[in-house]
Every structure is written in structure tokens, then in C-alpha cells.
PDB file of C-alpha atoms in Angstrom:
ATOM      1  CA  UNK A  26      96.972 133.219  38.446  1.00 50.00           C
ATOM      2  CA  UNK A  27      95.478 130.554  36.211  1.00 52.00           C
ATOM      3  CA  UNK A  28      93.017 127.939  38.394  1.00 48.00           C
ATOM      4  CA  UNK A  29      95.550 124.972  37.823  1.00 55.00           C
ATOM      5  CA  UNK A  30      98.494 126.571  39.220  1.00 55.00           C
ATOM      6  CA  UNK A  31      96.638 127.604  41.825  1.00 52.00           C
ATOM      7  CA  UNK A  32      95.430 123.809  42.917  1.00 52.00           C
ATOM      8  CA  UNK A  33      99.218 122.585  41.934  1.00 57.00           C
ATOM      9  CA  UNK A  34     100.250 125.284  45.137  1.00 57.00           C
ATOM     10  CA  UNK A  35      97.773 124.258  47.530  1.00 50.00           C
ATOM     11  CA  UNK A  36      98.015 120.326  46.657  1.00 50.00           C
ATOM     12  CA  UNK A  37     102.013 120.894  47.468  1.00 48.00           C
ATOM     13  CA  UNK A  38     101.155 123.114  50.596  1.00 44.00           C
ATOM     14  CA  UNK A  39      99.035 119.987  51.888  1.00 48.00           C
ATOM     15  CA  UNK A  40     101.614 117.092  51.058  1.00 46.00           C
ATOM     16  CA  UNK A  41     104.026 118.995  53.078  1.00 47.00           C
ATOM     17  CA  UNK A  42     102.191 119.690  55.917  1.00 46.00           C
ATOM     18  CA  UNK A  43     100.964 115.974  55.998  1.00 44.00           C
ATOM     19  CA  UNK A  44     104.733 114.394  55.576  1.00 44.00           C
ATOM     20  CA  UNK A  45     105.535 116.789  58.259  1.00 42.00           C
ATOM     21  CA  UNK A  46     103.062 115.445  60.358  1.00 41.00           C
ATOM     22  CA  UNK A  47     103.800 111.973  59.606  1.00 40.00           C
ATOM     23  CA  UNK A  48     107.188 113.025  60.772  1.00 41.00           C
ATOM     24  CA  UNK A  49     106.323 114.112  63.512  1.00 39.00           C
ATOM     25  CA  UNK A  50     103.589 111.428  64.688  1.00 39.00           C
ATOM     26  CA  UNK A  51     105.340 108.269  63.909  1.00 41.00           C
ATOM     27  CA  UNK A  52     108.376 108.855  66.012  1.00 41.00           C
ATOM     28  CA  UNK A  53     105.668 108.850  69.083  1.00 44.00           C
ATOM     29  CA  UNK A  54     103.983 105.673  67.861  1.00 53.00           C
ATOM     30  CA  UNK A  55     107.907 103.601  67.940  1.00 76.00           C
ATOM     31  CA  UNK A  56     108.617 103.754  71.653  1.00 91.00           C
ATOM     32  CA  UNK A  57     109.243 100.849  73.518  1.00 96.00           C
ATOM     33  CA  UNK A  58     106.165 100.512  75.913  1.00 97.00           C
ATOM     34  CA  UNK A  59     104.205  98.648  78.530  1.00 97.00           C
ATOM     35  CA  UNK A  60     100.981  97.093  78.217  1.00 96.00           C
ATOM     36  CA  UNK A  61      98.752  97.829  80.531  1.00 95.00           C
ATOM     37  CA  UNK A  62     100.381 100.977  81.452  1.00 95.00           C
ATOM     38  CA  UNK A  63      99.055 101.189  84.825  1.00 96.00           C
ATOM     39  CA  UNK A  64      98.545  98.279  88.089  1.00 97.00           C
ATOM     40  CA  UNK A  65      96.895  98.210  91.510  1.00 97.00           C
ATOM     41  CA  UNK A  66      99.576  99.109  94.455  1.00 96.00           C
ATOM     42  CA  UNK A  67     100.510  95.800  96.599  1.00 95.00           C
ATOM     43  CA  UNK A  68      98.546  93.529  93.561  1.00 95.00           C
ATOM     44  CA  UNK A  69     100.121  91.271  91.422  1.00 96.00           C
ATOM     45  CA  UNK A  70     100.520  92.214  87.504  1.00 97.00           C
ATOM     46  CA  UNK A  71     101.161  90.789  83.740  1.00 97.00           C
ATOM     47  CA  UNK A  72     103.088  93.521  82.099  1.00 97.00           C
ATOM     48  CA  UNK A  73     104.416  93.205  78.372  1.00 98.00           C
ATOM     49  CA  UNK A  74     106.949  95.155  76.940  1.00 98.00           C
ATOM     50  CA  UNK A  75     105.892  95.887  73.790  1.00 97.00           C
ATOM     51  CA  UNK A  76     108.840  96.710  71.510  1.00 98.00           C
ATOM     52  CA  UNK A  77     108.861  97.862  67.704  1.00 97.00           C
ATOM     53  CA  UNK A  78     110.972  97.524  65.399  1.00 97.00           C
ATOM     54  CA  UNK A  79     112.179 101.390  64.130  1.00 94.00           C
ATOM     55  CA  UNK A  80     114.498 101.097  61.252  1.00 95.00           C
ATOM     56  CA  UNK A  81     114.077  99.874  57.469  1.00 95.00           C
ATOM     57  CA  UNK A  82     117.274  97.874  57.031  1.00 96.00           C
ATOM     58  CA  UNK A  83     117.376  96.362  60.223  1.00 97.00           C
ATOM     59  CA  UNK A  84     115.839  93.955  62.561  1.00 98.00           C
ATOM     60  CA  UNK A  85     115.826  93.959  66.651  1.00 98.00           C
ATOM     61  CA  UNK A  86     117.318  91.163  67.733  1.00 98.00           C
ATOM     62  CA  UNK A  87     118.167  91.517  71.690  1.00 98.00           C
ATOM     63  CA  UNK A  88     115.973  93.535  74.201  1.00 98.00           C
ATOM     64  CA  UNK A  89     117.393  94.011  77.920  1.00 98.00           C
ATOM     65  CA  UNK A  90     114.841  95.247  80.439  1.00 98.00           C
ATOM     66  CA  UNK A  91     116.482  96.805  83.367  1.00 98.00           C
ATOM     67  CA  UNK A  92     114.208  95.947  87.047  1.00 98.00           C
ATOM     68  CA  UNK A  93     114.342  98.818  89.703  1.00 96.00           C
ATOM     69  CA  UNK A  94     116.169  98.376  92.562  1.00 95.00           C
ATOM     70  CA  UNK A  95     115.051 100.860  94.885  1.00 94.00           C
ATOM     71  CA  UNK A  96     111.749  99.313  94.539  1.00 94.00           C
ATOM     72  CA  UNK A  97     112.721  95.855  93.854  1.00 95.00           C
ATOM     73  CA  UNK A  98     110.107  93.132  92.808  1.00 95.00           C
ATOM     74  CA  UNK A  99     109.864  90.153  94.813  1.00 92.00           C
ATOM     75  CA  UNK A 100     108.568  87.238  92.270  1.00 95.00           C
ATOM     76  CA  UNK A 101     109.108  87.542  88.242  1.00 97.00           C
ATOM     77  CA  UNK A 102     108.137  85.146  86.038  1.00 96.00           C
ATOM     78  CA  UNK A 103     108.425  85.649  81.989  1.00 97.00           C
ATOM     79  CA  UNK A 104     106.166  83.905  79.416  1.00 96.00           C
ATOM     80  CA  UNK A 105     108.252  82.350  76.283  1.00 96.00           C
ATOM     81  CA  UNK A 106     108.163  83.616  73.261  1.00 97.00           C
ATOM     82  CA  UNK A 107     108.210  81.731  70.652  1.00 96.00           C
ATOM     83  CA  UNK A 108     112.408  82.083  68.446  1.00 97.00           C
ATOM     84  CA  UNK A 109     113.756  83.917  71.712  1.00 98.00           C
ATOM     85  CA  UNK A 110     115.318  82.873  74.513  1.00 98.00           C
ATOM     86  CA  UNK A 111     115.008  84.501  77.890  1.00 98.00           C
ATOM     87  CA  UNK A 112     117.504  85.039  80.804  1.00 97.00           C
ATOM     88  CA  UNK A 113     116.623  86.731  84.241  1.00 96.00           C
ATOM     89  CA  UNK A 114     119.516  88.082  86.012  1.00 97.00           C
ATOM     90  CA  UNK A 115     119.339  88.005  89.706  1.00 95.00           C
ATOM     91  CA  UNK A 116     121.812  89.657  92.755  1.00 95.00           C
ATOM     92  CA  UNK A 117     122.824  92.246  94.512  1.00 95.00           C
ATOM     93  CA  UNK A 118     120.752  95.588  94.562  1.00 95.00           C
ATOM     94  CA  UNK A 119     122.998  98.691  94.861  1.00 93.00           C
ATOM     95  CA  UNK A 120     122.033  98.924  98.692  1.00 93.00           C
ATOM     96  CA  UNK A 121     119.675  96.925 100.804  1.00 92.00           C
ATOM     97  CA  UNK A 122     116.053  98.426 100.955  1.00 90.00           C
ATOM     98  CA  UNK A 123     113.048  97.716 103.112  1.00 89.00           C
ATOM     99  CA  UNK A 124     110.175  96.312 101.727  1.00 84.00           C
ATOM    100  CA  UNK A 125     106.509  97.393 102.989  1.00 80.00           C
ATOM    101  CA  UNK A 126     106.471  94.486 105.480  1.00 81.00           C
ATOM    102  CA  UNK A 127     109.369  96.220 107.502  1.00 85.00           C
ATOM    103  CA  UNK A 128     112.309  93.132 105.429  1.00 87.00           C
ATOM    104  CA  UNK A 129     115.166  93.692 104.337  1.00 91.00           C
ATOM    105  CA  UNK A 130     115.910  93.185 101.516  1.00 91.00           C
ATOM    106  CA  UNK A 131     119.042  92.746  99.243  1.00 93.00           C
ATOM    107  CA  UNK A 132     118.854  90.693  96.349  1.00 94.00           C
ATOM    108  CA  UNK A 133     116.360  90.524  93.662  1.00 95.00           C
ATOM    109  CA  UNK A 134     115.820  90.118  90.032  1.00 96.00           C
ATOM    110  CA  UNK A 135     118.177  92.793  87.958  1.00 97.00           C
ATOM    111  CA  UNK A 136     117.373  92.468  84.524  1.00 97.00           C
ATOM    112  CA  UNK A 137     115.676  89.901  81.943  1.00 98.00           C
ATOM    113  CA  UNK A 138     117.324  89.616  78.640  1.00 98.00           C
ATOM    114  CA  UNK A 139     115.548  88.142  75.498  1.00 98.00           C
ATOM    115  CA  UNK A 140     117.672  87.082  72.735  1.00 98.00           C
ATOM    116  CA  UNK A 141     118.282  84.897  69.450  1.00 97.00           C
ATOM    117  CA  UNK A 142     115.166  85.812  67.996  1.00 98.00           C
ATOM    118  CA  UNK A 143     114.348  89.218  65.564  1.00 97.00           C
ATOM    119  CA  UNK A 144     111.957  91.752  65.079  1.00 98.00           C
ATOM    120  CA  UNK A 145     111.631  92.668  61.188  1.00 97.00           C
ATOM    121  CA  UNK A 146     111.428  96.458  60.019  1.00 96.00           C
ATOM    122  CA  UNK A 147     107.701  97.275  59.996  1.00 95.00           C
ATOM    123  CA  UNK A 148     107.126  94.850  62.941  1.00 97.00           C
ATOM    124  CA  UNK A 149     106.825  94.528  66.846  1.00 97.00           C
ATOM    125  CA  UNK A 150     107.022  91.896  69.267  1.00 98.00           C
ATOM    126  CA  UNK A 151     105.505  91.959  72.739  1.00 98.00           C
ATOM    127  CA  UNK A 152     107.602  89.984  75.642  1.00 98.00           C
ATOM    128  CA  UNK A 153     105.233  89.510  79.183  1.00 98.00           C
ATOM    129  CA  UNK A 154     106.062  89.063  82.539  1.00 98.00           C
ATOM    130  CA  UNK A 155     104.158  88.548  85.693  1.00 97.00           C
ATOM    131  CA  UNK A 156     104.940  90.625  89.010  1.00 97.00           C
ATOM    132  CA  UNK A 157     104.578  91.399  92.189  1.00 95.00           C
ATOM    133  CA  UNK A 158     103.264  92.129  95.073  1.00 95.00           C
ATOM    134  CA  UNK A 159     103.789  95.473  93.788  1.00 96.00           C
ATOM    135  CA  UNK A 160     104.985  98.678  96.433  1.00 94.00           C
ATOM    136  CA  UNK A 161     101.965 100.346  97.941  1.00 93.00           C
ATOM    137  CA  UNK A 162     104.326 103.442  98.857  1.00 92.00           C
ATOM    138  CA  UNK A 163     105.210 104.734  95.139  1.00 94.00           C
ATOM    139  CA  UNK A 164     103.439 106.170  92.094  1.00 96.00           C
ATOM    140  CA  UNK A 165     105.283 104.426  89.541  1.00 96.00           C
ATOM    141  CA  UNK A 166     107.812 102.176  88.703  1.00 97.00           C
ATOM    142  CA  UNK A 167     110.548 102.877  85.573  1.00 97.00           C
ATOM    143  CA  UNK A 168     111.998  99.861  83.330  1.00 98.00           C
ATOM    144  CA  UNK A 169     114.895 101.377  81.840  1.00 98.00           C
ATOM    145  CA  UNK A 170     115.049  99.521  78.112  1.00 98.00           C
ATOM    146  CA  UNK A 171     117.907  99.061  75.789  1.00 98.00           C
ATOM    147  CA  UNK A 172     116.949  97.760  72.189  1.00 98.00           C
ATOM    148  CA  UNK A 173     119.535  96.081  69.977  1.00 98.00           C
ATOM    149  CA  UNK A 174     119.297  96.234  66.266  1.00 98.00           C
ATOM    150  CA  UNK A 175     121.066  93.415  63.941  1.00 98.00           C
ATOM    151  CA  UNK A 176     123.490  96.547  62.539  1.00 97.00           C
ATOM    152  CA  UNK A 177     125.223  96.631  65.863  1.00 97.00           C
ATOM    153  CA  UNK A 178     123.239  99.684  66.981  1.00 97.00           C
ATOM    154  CA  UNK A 179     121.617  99.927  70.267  1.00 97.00           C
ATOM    155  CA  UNK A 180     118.817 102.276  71.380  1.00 97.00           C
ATOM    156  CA  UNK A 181     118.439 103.298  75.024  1.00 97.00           C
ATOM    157  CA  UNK A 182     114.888 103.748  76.010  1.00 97.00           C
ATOM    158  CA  UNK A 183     115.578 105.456  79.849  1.00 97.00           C
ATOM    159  CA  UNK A 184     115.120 109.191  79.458  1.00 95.00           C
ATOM    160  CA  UNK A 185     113.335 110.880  82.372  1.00 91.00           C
ATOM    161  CA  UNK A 186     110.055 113.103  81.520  1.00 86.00           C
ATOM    162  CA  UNK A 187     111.079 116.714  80.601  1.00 86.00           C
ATOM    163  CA  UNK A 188     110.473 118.963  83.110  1.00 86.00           C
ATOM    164  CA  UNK A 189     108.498 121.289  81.330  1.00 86.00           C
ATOM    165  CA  UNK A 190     106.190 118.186  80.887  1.00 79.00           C
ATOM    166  CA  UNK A 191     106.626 117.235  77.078  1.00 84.00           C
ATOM    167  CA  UNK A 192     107.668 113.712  75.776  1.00 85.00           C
ATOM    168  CA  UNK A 193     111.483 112.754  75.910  1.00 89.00           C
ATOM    169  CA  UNK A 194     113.364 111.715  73.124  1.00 92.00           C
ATOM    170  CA  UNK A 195     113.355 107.963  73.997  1.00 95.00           C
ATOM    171  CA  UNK A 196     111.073 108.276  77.019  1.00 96.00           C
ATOM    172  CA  UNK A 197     111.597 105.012  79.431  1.00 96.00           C
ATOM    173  CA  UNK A 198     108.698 102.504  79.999  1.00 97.00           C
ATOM    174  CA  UNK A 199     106.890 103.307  83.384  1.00 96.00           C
ATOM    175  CA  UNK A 200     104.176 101.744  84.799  1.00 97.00           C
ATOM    176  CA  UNK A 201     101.643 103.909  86.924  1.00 97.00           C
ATOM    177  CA  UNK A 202     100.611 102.338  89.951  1.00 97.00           C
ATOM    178  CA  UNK A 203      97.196 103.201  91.425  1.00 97.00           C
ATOM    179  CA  UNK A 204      95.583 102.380  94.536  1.00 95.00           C
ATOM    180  CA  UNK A 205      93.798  99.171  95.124  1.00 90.00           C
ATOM    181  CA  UNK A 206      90.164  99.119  94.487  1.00 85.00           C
ATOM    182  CA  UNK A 207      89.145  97.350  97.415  1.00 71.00           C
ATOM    183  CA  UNK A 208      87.090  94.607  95.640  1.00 56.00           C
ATOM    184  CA  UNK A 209      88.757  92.084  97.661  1.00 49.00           C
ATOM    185  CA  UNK A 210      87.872  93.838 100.616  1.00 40.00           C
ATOM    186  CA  UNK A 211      85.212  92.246 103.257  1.00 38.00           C
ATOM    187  CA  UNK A 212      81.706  91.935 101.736  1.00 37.00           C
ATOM    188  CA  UNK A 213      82.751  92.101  98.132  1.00 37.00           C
ATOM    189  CA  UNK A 214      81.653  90.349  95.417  1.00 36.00           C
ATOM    190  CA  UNK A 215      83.646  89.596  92.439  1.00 36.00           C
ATOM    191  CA  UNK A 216      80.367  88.400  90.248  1.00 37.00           C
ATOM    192  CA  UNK A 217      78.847  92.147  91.055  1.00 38.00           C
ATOM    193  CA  UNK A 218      75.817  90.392  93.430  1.00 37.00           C
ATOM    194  CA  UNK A 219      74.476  92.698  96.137  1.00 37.00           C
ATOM    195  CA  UNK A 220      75.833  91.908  99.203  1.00 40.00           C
ATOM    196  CA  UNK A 221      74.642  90.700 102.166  1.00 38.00           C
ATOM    197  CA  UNK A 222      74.060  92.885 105.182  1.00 39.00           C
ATOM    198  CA  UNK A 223      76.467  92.216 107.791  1.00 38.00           C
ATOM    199  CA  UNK A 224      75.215  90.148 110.590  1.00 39.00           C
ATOM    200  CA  UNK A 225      72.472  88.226 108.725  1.00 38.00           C
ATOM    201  CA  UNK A 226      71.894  84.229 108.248  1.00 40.00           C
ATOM    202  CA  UNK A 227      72.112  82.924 105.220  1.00 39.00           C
ATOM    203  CA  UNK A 228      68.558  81.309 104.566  1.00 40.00           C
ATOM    204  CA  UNK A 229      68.770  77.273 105.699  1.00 41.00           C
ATOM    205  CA  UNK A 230      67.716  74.488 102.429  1.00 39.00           C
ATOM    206  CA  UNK A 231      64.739  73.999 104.597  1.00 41.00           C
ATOM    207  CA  UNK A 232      63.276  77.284 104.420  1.00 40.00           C
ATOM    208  CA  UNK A 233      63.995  77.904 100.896  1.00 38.00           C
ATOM    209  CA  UNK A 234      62.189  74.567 100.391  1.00 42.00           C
ATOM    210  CA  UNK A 235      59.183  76.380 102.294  1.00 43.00           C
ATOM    211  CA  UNK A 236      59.353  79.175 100.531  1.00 44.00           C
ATOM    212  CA  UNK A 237      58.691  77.152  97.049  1.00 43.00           C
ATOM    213  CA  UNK A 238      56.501  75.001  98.591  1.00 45.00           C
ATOM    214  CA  UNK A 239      54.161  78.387  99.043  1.00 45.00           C
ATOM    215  CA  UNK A 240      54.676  79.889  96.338  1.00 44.00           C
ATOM    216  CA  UNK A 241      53.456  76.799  94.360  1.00 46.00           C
ATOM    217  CA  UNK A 242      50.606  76.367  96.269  1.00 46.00           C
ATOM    218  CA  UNK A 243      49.092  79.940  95.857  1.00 50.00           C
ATOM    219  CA  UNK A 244      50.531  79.646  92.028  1.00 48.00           C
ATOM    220  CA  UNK A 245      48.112  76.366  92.398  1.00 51.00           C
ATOM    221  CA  UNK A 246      45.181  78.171  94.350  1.00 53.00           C
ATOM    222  CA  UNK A 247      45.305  81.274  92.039  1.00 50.00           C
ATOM    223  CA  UNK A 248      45.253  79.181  88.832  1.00 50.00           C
ATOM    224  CA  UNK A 249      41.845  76.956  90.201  1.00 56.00           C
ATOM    225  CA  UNK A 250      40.308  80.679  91.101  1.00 54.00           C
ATOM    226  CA  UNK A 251      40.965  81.599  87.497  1.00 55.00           C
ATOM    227  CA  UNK A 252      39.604  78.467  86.147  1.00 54.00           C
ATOM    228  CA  UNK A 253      36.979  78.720  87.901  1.00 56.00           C
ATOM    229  CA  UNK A 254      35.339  81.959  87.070  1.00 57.00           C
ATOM    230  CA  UNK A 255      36.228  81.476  83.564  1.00 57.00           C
ATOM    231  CA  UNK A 256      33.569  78.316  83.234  1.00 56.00           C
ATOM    232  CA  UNK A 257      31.394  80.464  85.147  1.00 49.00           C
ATOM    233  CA  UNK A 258      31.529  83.293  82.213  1.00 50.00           C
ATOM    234  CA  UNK A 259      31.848  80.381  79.653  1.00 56.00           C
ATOM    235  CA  UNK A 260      28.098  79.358  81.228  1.00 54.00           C
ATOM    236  CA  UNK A 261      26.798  82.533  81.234  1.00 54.00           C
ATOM    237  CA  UNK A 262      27.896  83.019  77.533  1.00 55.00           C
ATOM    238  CA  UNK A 263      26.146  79.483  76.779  1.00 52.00           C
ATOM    239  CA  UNK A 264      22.700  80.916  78.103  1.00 52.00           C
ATOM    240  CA  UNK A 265      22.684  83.974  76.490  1.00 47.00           C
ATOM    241  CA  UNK A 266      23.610  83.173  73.228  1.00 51.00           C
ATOM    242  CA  UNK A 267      20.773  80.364  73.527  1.00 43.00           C
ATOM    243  CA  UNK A 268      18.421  82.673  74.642  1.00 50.00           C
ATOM    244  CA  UNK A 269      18.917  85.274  71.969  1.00 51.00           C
ATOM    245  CA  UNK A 270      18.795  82.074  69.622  1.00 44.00           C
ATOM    246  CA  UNK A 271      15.228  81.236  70.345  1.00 52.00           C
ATOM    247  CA  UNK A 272      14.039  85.157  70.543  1.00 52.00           C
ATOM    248  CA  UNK A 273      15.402  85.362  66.696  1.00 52.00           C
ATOM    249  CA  UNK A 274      13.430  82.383  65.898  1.00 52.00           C
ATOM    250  CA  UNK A 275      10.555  83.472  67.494  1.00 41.00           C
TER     251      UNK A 275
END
């Protein structure tokens, strides 16, 4: 087989094994996410939903976010954004739950809706919200996503994990909730200072005064000392080199 045809097969082979690749990877790289993807238990959060736009002749022009109820969030707040306008539903969860304080609780926010404004093909938009106190006695908390495209077509972004642990079709954003660090916590410090041990003083103005007041005056003795003994050796230098002066001229 002549040496062209040869590189015409294997440049073909490679081409089709990248676009199949690409075919592969960009799907992945389209879902609707959140950003950060993970938040302290009990701590408050910013999350934004980070939605792209998937299709070529069509922009996004709604995005519902759908709030859990069976761990419903007490306080939401949404950041505008900028073209779109922004509606949090509020009422009635499915049935009442208790919240980690022992409440009850049956109302909360349902679902924020932004709208009017459009995502263009080969773009994405990111839409934030603040939250919390987040449960302490859960893992992670699913926002079920629907995506509206200016065609009339909608994209559901809610399926569960697969069980045998690969990536869904249009998996739904979660965020993973970790436990607390404990940097709050008694004897913490949020500038990364060592702490103090329990049970001591902090030192009174006075003493610190003292303190400076000492160190300046053995700063002040040890400079005299130094001073000292070097026109002592500047002396001794004198002499000598006057000495050796007359010997030569001798």
C-alpha cells in the first residue's frame, strides 16, 4: 500500500475517533449545574445555577428551579440579573415537616422562575441565590430544573443518578452538603492567629508598655556596649599603625 494512502487511512481513523469524542464529551459539559457544588450543613450559602444554552437555532429564554420540600429552605433571596425578571413562588409543601429545631413547618419557598430575558446558542447565563440555614441531617439537596428554549421546547433537568453509578441523561442539579468545619467554634480564629490558651489574661496596655520600655533600654545599653569597644579597637588601630609608622622611618 503506497505511503499516502496509508496516512489518508489513519488521518480518517483519527478524525473519527476525535468527532466521536467530541460527541461524546460535550453533551457532559451542557448540563444545567450549581456553582459551588457543595455547602457546610446548618451554614448559610450563595448557590448559582449555571445554565447553558444547548441548541444552535435557539435561545433559553425561561429557567424554573424547583426548591425541595422535604427539606425545605427557610430564607431565599435571588440576585438580579441583568434582562430577566425573577419570581419566587411561595406555599404549601406537600406535607408539613420538622425542621432541626423540633418546628413545624408548612410553607416555604416552591420554586423561583426567571424570565423575559435569553440565553444565545453558544452561551450560558448563571442566576444566584442565597440560602439557608441549610439541614444538618441530609447529604444533599436536589433542584429539579426545567429549561425553556425560544422554539417552544423544554428540557427537564431532574433525572436521579443511575444506579449502577454512571451519569443520567439530564442529571438534576444537587448540591452536596458537608459537615461544618468548626471554625466558628470556641477559640477559633478566622485570620488563622494561634489561639490563646484557655484560661489566660490577655496582657493589660500597661505591661505591654513595660515590655517596650525594656526592650528599648537593653536595645539602648547593648548599642553603647558596642560603641564602646569599637573606639576602643579604633584606638588600638591608631597606635599601631603609628608605631609601625615611625619603625619604617627609622
Amino acid at each position: 500500500m503506497a505511503l499516502s494512502a496509508i496516512t489518508r487511512r489513519a488521518a480518517t481513523v483519527t478524525a473519527g475517533a476525535l468527532a466521536l469524542t467530541l460527541g461524546l464529551a460535550l453533551p457532559a459539559l451542557a448540563h444545567v449545574t450549581i456553582n459551588p457544588g457543595t455547602a457546610e450543613k446548618g451554614g448559610w450559602t450563595k448557590i448559582a445555577f449555571r445554565v447553558p444554552n444547548e441548541r444552535d437555532d435557539a435561545s433559553t429564554t425561561k429557567v424554573e428551579v424547583d426548591f425541595p420540600t422535604d427539606h425545605p429552605l427557610p430564607f431565599v433571596s435571588v440576585r438580579p440579573v441583568p434582562g430577566w425578571e425573577v419570581k419566587l413562588t411561595q406555599g404549601k409543601l406537600p406535607k408539613p415537616v420538622v425542621d432541626d429545631d423540633g418546628d413545624k413547618v408548612t410553607e416555604s419557598v416552591l420554586k423561583i422562575t426567571w424570565s423575559g430575558g435569553k440565553i444565545d446558542p453558544g452561551q450560558f447565563q448563571e442566576f444566584e441565590a442565597s440560602v439557608g440555614p441549610l439541614p444538618t441531617n441530609v447529604d444533599s439537596l436536589q433542584f429539579p430544573t426545567t429549561q425553556t428554549y425560544s422554539s417552544g421546547e423544554t428540557v427537564k433537568w431532574a433525572d436521579a443518578p443511575k444506579a449502577d453509578g454512571s451519569e443520567a441523561e439530564h442529571p438534576v442539579p444537587t448540591l452536596q452538603l458537608v459537615a461544618a468545619s468548626g471554625d466558628d467554634a470556641a477559640g477559633g480564629h478566622h485570620d488563622g492567629g494561634t489561639p490563646m490558651p484557655a484560661g489566660s489574661a490577655a496582657p493589660s496596655v500597661a505591661a505591654v508598655r513595660e515590655d517596650a520600655h525594656s526592650s528599648e533600654s537593653d536595645s539602648d545599653g547593648t548599642a553603647r556596649l558596642l560603641a564602646g569597644i569599637g573606639i576602643v579597637v579604633g584606638i588600638a588601630g591608631t597606635a599601631v599603625g603609628v608605631a609601625g609608622l615611625r619603625r619604617s622611618r627609622a
